[in-house]
mmCIF file of N, CA and C in Angstrom:
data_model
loop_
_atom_site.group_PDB
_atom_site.id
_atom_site.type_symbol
_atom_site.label_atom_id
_atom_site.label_comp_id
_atom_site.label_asym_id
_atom_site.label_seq_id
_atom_site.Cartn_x
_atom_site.Cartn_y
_atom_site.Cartn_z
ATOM 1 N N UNK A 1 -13.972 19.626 106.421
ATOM 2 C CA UNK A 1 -13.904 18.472 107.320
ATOM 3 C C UNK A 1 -13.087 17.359 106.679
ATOM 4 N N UNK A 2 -12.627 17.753 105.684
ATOM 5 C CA UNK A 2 -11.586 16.653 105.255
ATOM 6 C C UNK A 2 -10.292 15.774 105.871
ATOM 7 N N UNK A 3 -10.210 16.659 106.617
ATOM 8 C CA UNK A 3 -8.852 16.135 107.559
ATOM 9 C C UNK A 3 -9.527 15.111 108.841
ATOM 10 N N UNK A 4 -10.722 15.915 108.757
ATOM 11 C CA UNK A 4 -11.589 15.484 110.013
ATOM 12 C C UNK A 4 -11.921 13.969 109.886
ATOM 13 N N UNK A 5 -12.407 13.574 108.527
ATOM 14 C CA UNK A 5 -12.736 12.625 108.186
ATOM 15 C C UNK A 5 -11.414 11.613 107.923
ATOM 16 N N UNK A 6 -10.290 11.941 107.714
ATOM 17 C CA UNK A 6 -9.241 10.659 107.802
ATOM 18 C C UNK A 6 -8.916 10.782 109.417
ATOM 19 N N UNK A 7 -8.929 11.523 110.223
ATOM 20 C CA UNK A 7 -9.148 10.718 111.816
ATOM 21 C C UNK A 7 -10.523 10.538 112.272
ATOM 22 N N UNK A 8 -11.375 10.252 111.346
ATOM 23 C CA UNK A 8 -12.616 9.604 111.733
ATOM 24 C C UNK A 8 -12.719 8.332 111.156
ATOM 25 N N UNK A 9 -12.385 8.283 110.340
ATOM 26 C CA UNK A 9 -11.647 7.088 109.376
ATOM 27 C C UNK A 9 -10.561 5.834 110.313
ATOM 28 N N UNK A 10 -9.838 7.024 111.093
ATOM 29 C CA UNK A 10 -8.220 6.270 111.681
ATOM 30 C C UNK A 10 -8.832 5.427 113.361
ATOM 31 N N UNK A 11 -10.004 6.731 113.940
ATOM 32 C CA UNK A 11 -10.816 5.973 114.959
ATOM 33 C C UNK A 11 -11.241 5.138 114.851
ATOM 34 N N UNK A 12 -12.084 4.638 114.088
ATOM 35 C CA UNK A 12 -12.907 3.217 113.811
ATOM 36 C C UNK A 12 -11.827 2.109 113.011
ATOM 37 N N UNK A 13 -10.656 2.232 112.660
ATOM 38 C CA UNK A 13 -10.004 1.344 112.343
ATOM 39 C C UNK A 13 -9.710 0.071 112.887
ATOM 40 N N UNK A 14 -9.675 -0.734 112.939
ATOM 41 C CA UNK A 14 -8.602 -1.841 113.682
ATOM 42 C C UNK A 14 -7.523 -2.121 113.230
ATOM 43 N N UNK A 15 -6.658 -2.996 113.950
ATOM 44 C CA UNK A 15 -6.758 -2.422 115.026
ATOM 45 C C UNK A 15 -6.599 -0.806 115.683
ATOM 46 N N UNK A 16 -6.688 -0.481 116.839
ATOM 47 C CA UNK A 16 -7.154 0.443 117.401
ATOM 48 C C UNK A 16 -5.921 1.044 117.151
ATOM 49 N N UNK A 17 -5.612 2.512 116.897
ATOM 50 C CA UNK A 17 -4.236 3.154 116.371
ATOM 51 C C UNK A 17 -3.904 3.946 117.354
ATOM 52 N N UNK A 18 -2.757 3.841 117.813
ATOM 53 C CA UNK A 18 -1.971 4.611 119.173
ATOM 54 C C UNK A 18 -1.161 6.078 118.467
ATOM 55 N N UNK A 19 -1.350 6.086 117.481
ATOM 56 C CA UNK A 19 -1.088 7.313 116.750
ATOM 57 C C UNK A 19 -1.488 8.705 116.486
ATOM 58 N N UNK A 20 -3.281 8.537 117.206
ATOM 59 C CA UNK A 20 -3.762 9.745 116.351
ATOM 60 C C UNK A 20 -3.214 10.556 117.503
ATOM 61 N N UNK A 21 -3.116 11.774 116.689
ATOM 62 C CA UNK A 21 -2.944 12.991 117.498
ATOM 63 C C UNK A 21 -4.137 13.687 118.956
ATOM 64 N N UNK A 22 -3.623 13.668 119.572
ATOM 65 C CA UNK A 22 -5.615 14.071 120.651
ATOM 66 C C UNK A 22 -5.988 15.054 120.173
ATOM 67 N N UNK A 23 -5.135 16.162 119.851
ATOM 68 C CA UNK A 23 -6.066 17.448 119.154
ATOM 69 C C UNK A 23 -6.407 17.405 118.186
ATOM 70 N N UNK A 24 -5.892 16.520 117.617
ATOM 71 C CA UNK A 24 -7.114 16.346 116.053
ATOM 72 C C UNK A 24 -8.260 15.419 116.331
ATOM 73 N N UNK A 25 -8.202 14.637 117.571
ATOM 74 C CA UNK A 25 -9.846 13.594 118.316
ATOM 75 C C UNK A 25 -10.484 14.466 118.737
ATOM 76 N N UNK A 26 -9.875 15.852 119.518
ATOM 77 C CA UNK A 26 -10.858 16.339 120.193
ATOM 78 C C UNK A 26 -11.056 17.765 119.032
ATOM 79 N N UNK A 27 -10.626 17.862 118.049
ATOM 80 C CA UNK A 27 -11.585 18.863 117.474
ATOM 81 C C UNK A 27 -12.524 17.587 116.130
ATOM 82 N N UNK A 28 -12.000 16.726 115.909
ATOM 83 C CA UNK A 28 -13.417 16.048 115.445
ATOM 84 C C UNK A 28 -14.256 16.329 116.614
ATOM 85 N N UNK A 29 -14.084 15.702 117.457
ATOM 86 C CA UNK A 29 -15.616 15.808 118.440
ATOM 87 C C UNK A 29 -16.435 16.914 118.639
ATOM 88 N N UNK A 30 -15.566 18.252 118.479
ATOM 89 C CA UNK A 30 -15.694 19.065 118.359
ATOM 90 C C UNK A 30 -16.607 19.638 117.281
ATOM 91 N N UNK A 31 -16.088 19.211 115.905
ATOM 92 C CA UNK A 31 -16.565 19.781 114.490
ATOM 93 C C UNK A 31 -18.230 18.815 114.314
ATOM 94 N N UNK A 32 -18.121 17.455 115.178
ATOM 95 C CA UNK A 32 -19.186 16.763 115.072
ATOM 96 C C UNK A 32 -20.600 17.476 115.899
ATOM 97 N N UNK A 33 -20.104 18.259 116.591
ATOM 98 C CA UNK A 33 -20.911 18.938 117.640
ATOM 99 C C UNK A 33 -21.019 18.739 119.117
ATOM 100 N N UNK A 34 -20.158 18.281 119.762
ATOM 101 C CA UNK A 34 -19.875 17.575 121.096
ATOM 102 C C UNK A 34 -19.385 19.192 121.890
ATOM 103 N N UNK A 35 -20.207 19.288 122.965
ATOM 104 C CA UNK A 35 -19.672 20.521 123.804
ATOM 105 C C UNK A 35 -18.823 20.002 124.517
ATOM 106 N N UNK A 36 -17.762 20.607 124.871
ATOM 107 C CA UNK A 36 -16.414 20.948 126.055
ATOM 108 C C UNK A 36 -16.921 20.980 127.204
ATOM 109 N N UNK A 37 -16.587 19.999 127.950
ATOM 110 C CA UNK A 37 -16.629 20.277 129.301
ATOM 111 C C UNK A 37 -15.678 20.364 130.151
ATOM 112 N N UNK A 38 -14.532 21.256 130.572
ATOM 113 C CA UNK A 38 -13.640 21.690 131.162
ATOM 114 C C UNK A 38 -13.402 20.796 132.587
ATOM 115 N N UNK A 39 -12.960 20.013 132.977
ATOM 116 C CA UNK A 39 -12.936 19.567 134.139
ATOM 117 C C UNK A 39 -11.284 20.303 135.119
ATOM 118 N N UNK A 40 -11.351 19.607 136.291
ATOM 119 C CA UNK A 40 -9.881 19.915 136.805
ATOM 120 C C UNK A 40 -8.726 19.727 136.468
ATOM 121 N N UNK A 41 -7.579 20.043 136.599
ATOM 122 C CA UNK A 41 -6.334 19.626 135.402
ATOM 123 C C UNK A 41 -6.434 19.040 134.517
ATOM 124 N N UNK A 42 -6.103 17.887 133.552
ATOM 125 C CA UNK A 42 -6.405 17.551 132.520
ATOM 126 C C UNK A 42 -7.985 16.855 132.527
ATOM 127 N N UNK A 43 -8.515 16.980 133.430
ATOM 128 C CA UNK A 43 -10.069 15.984 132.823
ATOM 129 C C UNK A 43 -10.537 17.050 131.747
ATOM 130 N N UNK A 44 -11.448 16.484 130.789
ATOM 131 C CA UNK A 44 -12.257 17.019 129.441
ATOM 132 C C UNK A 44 -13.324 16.173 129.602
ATOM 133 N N UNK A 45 -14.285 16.718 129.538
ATOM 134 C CA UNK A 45 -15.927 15.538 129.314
ATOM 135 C C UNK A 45 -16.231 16.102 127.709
ATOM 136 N N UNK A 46 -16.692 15.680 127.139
ATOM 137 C CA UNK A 46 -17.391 15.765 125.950
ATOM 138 C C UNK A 46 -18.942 15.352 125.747
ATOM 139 N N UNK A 47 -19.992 16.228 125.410
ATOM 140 C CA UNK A 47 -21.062 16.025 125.679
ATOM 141 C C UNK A 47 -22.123 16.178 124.129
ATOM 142 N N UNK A 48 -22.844 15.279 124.114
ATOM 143 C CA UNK A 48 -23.664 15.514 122.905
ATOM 144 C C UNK A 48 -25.012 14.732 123.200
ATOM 145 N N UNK A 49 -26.021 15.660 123.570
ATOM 146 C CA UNK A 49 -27.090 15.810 123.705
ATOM 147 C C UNK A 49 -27.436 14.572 124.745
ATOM 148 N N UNK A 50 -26.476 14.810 126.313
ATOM 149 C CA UNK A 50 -26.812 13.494 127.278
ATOM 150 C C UNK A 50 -25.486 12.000 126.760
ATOM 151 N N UNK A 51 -24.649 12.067 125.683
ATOM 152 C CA UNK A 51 -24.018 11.317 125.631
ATOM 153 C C UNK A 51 -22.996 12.092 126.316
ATOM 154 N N UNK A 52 -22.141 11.431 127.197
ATOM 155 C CA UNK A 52 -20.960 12.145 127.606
ATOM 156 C C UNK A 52 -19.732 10.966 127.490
ATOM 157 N N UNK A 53 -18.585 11.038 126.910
ATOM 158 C CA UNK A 53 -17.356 10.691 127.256
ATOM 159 C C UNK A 53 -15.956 11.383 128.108
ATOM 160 N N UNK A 54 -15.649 10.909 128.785
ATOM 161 C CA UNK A 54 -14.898 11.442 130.085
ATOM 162 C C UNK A 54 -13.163 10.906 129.564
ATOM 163 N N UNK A 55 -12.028 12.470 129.801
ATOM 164 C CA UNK A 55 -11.164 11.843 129.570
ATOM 165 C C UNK A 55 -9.754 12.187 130.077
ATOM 166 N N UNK A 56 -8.964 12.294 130.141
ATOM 167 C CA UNK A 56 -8.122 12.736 130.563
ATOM 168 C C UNK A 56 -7.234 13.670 129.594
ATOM 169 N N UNK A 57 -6.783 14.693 129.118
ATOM 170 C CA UNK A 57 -5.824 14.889 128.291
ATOM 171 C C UNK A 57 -4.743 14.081 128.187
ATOM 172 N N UNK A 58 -3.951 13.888 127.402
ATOM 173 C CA UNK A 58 -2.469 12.929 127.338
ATOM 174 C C UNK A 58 -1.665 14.007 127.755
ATOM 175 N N UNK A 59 -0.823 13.922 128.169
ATOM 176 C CA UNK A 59 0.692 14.448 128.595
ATOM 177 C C UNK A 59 1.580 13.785 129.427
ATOM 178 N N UNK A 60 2.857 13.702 128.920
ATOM 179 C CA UNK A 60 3.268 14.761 128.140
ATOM 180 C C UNK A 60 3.438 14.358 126.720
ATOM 181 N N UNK A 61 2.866 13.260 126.421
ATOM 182 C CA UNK A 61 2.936 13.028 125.063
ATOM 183 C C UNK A 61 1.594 13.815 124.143
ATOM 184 N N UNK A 62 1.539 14.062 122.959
ATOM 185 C CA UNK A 62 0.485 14.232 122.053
ATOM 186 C C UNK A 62 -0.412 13.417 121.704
ATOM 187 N N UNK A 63 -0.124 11.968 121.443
ATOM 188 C CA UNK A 63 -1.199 10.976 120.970
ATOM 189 C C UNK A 63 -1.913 10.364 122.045
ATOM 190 N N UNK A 64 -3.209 10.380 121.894
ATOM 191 C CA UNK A 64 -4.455 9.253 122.666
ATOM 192 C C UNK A 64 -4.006 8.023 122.757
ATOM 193 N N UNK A 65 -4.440 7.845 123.982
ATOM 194 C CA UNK A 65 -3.862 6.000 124.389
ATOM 195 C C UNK A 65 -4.834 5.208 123.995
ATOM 196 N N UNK A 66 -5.123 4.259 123.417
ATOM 197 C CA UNK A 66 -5.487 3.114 122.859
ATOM 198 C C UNK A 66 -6.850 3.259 123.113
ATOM 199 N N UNK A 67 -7.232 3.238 124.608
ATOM 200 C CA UNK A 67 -8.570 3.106 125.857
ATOM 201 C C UNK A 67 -9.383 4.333 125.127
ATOM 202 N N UNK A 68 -8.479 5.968 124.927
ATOM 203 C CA UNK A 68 -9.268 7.217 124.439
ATOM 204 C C UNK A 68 -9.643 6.602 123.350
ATOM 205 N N UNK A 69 -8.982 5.852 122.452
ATOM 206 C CA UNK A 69 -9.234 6.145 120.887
ATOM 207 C C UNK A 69 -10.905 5.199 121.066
ATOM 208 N N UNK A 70 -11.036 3.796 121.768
ATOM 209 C CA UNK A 70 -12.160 3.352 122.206
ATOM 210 C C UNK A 70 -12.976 4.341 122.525
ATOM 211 N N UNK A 71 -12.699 4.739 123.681
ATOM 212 C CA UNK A 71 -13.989 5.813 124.108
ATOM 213 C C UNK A 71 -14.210 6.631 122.870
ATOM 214 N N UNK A 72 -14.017 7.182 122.273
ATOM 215 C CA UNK A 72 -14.236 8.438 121.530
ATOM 216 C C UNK A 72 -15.380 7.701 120.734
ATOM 217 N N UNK A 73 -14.781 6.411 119.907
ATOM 218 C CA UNK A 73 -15.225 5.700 118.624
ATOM 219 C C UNK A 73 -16.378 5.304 119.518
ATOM 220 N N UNK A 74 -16.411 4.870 120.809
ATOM 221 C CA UNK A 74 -18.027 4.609 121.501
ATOM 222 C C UNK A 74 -19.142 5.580 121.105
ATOM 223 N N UNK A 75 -18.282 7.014 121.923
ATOM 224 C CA UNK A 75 -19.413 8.106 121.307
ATOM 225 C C UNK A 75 -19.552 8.637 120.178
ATOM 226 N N UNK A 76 -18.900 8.264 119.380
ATOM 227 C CA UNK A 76 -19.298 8.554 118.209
ATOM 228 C C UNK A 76 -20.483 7.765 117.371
ATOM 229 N N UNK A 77 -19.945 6.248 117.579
ATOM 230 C CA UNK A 77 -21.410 5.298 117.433
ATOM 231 C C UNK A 77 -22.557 5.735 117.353
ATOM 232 N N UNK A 78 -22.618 6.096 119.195
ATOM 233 C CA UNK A 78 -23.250 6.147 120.042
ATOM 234 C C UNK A 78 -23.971 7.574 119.286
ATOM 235 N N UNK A 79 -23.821 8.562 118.648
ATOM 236 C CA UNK A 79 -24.060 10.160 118.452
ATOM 237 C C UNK A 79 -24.221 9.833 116.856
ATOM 238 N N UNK A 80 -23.902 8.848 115.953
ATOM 239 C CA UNK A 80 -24.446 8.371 114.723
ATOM 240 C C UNK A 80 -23.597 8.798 113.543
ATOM 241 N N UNK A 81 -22.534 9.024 114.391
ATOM 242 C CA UNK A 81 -21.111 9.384 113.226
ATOM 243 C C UNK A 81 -20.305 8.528 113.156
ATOM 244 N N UNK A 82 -20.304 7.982 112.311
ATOM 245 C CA UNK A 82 -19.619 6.409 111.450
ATOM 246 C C UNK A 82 -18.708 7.312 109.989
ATOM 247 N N UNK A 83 -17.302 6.609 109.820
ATOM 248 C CA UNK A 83 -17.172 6.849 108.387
ATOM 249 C C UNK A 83 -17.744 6.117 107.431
#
């Protein structure tokens, strides 16, 4: 989880970083224990035990927009994973 932890690190930063990659947000959420929830074209829900964050995939770019990198760092709070 080493890699995991410098974009867990880069989420909770300020300011908020328009950089991270989404597939490295969504397999932290992932490695943290957050189930996949598949929605219609790009929607993704992420779920951990009744917490859910709702999102859109990015495209056609790779990096999370500002708003994802918020949401994520909410549920993460929120699910008790802090760096």
């Amino acid at each position: 989880m080493n890699g995991k932890q410098k974009t867990l690190a880069t989420i909770f930063r300020d300011p908020v970083s328009g950089t991270i990659e989404w597939a490295d947000m969504e397999n932290l959420l992932i490695a943290v224990g957050c189930r996949v929830i598949e929605g219609s074209g790009s929607r993704v829900r992420f779920n951990f035990e009744g917490h859910v964050a709702s999102f859109h995939r990015p495209h056609p770019a790779k990096e999370a927009k500002k708003y994802q990198v918020r949401d994520a760092r909410e549920l993460l709070a929120q699910i008790g994973v802090t760096p």
